[in-house]
mmCIF file of C-alpha atoms in Angstrom:
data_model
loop_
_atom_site.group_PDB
_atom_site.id
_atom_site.type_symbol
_atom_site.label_atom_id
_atom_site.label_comp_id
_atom_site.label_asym_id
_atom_site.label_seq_id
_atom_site.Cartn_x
_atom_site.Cartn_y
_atom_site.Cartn_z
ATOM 1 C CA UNK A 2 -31.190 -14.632 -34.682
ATOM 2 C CA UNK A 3 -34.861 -15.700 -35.090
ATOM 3 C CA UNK A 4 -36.987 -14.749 -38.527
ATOM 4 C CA UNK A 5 -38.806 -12.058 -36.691
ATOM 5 C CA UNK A 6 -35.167 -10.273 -35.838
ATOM 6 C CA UNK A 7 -34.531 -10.638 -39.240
ATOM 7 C CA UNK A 8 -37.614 -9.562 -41.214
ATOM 8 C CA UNK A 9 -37.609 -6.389 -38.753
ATOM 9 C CA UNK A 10 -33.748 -5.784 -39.942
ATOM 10 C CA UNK A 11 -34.931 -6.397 -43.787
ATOM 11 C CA UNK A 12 -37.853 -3.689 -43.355
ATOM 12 C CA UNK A 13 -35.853 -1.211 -41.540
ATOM 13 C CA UNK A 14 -32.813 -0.940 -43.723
ATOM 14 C CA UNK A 15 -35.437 -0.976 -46.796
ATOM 15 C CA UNK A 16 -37.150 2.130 -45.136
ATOM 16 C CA UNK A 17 -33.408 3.878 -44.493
ATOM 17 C CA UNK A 18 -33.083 3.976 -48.568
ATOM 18 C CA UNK A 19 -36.013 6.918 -48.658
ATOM 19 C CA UNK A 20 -33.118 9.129 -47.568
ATOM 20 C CA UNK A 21 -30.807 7.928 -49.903
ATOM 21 C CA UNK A 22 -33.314 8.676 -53.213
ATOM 22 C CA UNK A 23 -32.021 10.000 -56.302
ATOM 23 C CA UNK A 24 -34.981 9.931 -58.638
ATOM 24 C CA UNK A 25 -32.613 10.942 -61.495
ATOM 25 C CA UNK A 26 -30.252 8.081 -61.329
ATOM 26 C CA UNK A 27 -33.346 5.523 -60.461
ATOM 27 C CA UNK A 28 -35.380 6.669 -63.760
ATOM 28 C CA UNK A 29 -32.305 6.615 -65.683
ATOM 29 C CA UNK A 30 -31.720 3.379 -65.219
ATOM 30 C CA UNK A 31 -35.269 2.678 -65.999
ATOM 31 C CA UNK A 32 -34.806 4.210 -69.075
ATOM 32 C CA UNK A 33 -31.775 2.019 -70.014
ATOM 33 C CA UNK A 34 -33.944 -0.974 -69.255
ATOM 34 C CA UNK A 35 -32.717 -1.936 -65.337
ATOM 35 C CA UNK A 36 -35.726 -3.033 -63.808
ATOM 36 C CA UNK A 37 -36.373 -4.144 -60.562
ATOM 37 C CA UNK A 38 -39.333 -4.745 -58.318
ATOM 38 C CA UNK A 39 -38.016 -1.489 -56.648
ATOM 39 C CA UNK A 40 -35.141 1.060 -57.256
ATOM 40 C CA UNK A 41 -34.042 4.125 -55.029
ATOM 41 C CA UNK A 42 -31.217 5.198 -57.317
ATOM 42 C CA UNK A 43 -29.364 5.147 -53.818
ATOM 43 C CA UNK A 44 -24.982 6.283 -54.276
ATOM 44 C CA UNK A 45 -22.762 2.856 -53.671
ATOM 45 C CA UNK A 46 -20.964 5.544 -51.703
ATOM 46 C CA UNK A 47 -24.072 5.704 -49.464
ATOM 47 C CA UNK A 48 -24.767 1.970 -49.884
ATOM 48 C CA UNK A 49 -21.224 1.379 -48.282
ATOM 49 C CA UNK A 50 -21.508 3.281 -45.400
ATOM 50 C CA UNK A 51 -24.931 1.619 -44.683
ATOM 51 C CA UNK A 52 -23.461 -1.877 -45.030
ATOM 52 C CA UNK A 53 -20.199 -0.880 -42.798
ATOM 53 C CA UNK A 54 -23.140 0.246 -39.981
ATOM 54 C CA UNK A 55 -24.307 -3.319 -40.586
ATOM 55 C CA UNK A 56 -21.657 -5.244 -40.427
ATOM 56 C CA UNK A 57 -20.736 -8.553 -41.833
ATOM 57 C CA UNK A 58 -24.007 -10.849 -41.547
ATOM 58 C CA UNK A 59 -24.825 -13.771 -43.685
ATOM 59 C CA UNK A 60 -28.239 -14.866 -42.976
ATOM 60 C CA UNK A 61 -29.173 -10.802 -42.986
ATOM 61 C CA UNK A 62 -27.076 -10.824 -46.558
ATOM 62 C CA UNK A 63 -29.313 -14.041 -47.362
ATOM 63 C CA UNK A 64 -32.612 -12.009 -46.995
ATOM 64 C CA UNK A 65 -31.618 -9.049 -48.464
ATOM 65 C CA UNK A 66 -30.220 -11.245 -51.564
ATOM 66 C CA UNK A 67 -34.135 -12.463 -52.112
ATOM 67 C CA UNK A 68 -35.643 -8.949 -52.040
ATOM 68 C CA UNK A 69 -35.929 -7.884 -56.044
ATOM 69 C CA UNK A 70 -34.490 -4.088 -54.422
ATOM 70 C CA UNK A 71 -31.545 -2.712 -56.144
ATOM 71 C CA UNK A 72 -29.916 -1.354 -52.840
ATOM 72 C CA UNK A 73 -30.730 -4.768 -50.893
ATOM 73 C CA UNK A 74 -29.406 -6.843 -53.550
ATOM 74 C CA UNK A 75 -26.119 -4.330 -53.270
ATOM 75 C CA UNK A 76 -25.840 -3.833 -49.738
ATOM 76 C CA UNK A 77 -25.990 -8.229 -49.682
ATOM 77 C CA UNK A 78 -22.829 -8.257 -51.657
ATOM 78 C CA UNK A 79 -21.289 -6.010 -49.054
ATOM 79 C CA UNK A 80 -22.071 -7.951 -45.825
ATOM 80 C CA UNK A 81 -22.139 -11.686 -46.840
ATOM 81 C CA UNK A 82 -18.660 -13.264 -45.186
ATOM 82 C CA UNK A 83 -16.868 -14.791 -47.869
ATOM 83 C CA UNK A 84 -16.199 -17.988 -45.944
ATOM 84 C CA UNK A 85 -19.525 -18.465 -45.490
ATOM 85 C CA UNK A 86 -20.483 -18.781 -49.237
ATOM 86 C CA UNK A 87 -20.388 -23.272 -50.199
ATOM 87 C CA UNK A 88 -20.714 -23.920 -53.761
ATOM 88 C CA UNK A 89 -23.975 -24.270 -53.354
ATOM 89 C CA UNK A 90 -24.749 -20.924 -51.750
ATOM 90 C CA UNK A 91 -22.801 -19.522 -54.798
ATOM 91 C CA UNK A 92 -25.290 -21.247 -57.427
ATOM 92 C CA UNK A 93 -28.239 -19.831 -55.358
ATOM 93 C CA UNK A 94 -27.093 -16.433 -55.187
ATOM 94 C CA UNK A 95 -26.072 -16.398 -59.506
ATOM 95 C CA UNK A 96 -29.536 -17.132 -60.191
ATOM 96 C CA UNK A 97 -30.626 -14.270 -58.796
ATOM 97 C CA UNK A 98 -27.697 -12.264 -60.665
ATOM 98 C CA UNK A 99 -30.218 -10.438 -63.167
ATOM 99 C CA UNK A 100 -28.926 -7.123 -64.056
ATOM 100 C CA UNK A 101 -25.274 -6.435 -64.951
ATOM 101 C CA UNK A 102 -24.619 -3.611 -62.387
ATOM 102 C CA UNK A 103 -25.453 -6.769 -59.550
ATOM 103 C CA UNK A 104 -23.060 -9.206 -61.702
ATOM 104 C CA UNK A 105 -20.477 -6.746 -61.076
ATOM 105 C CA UNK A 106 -20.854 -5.740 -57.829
ATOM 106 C CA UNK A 107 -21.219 -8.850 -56.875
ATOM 107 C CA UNK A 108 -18.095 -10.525 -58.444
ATOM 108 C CA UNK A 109 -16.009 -7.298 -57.034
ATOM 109 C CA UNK A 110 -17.833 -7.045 -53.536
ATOM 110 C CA UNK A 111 -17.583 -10.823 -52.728
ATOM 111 C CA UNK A 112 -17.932 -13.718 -55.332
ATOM 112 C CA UNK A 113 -14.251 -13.118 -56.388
ATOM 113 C CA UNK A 114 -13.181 -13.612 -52.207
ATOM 114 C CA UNK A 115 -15.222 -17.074 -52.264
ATOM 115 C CA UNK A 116 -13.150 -20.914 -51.846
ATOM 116 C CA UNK A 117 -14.902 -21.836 -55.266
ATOM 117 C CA UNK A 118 -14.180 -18.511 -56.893
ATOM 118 C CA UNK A 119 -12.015 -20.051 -59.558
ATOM 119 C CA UNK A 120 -13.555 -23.278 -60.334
ATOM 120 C CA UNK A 121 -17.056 -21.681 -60.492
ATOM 121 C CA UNK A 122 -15.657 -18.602 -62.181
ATOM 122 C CA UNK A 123 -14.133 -21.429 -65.354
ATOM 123 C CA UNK A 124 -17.906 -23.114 -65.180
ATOM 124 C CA UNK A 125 -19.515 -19.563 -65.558
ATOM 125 C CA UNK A 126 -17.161 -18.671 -68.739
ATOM 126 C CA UNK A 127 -18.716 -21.664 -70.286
ATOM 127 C CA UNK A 128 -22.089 -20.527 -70.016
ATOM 128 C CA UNK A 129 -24.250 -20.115 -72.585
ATOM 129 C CA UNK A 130 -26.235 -17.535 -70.117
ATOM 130 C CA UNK A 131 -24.553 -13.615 -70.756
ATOM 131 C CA UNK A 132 -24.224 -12.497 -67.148
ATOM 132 C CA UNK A 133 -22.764 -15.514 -66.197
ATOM 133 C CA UNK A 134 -19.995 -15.110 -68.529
ATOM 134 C CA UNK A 135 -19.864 -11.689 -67.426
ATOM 135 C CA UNK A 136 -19.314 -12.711 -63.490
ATOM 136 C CA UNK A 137 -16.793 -15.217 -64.608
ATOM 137 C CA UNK A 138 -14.580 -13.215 -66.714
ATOM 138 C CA UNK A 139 -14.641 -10.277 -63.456
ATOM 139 C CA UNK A 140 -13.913 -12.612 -61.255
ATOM 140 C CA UNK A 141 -10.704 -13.917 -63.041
ATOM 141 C CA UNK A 142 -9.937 -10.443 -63.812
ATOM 142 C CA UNK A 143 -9.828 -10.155 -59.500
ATOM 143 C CA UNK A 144 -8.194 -13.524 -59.632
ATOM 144 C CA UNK A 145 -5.303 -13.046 -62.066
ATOM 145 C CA UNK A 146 -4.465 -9.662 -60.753
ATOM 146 C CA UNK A 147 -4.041 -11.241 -56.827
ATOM 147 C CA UNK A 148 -1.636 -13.894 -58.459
ATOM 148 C CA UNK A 149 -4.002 -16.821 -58.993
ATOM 149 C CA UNK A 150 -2.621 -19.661 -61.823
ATOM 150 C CA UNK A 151 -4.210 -22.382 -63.853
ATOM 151 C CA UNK A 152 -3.402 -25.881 -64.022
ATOM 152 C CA UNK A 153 -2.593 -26.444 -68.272
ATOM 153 C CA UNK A 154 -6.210 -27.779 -67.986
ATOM 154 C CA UNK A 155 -7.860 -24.735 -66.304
ATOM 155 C CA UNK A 156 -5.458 -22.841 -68.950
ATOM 156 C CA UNK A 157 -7.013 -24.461 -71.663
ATOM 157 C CA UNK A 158 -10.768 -24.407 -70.593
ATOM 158 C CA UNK A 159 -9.951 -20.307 -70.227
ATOM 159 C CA UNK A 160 -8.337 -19.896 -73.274
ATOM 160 C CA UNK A 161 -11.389 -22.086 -75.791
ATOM 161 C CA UNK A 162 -13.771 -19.853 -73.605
ATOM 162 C CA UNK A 163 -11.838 -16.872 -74.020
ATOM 163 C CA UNK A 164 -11.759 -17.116 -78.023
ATOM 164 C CA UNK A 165 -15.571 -17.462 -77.990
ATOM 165 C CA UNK A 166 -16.267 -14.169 -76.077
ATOM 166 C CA UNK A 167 -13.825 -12.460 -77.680
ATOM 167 C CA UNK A 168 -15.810 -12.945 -81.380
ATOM 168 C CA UNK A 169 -19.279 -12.784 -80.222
ATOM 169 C CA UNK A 170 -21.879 -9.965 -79.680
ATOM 170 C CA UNK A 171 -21.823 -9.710 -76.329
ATOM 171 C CA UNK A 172 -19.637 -5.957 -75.657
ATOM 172 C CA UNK A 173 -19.805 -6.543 -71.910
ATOM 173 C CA UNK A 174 -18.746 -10.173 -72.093
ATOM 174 C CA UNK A 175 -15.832 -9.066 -74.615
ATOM 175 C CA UNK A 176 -14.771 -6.116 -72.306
ATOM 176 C CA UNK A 177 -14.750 -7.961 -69.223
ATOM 177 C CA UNK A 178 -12.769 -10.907 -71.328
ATOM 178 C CA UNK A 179 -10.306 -8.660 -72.403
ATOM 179 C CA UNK A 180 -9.266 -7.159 -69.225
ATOM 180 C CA UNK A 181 -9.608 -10.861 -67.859
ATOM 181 C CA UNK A 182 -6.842 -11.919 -70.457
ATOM 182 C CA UNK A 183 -4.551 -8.495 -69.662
ATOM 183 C CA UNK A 184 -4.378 -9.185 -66.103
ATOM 184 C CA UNK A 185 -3.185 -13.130 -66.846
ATOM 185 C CA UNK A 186 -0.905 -11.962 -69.296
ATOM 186 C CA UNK A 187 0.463 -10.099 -66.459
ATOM 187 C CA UNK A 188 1.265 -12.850 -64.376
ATOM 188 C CA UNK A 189 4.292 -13.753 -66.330
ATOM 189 C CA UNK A 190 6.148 -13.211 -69.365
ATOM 190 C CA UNK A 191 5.370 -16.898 -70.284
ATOM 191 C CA UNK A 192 1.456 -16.381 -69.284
ATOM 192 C CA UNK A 193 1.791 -13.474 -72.069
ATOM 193 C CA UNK A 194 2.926 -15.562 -74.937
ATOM 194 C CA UNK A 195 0.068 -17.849 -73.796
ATOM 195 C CA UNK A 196 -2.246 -15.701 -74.731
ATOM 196 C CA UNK A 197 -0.844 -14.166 -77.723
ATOM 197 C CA UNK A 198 -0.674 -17.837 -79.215
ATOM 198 C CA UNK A 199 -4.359 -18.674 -77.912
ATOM 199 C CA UNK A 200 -5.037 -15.176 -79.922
ATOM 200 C CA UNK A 201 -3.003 -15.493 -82.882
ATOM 201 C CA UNK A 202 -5.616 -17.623 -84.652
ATOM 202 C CA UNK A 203 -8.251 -14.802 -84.495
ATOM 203 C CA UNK A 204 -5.815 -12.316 -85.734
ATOM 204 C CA UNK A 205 -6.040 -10.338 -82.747
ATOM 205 C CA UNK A 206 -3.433 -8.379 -80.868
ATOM 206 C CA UNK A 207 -4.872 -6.779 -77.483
ATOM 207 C CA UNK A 208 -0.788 -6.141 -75.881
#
């Protein structure tokens, strides 16, 4: 598909979110201080039935990732095949992770379905940048809860990370870590009294 095709398919499905404007919702989030070059306020009920239309796409998802629009940045995360995402692809796409609504969208909609997702989701943990840590504790939330299991070193790496979110001032790092550390206790009674242990020095008991 040539960059004509493409740029034509980027302006057209920006012009479809007109319909889908909720000035309430948009200036809300305004309010709250999510700000984007542009913001419709569009339903993710309407945003899903526009990317199912689409269809899966990657170098459509690509564009639509660059545009600084709430509902392209969304709709991206819907349409971008999994399987198509390297580890590099994955680094380009977090650095344009800038609100949290789009770090959680995207770590539900598709970062959680990529090859890397686990050893880029340990990397993010250990990131000093907030919405990093945020993607990386969703995505092993995603990850636990479909069966996924750490090495003793991944284990370990999780569990130094998972102390330091846990007792700083981050409350969407800590609430993501949290559910993060239910759904591995849920893996297995012995994954359980892992985590009680990693959480018995901060005299913490989330079970």
């Amino acid at each position: 598909m040539s960059n004509i095709d493409i740029n034509e398919q980027v302006k057209e499905i920006k012009r479809s979110f007109r319909l889908m404007m909720n000035g309430v919702t948009a200036s809300s989030m305004r309010e709250k201080g999510v700000n984007y070059s542009l913001n419709w306020g569009a339903s993710l009920s309407m945003l899903k039935e526009k990317a199912k239309k689409i269809g899966y796409n990657g170098e459509l998802a690509n564009a639509l990732w660059k545009e600084n629009v709430r509902e392209c940045k969304i709709i991206a995360t819907m349409i971008m095949p999994p399987e198509e995402m390297t580890p590099e692809a994955v680094d380009e796409w977090m650095q344009q992770v800038s609100t949290q609504e789009i770090a959680e969208l995207s770590s539900f909609n598709l970062l959680q379905h990529v090859a890397c997702a686990s050893s880029k989701s340990l990397s993010w943990i250990e990131s000093e940048a907030e919405l990093y840590r945020l993607c990386g504790y969703n995505v092993l939330s995603r990850l636990f809860k479909k069966g996924t299991c750490f090495s003793d070193e991944e284990a370990n790496r999780y569990f130094k990370s998972l102390t330091v979110a846990l007792t700083g001032d981050s409350f969407m790092v800590k609430k993501a870590a949290i559910l993060s550390a239910q759904h591995f206790a849920d893996l297995s009674d012995d994954k359980e009294t892992q985590i009680k242990k990693a959480l018995e020095q901060l005299n913490l008991e989330l079970f």
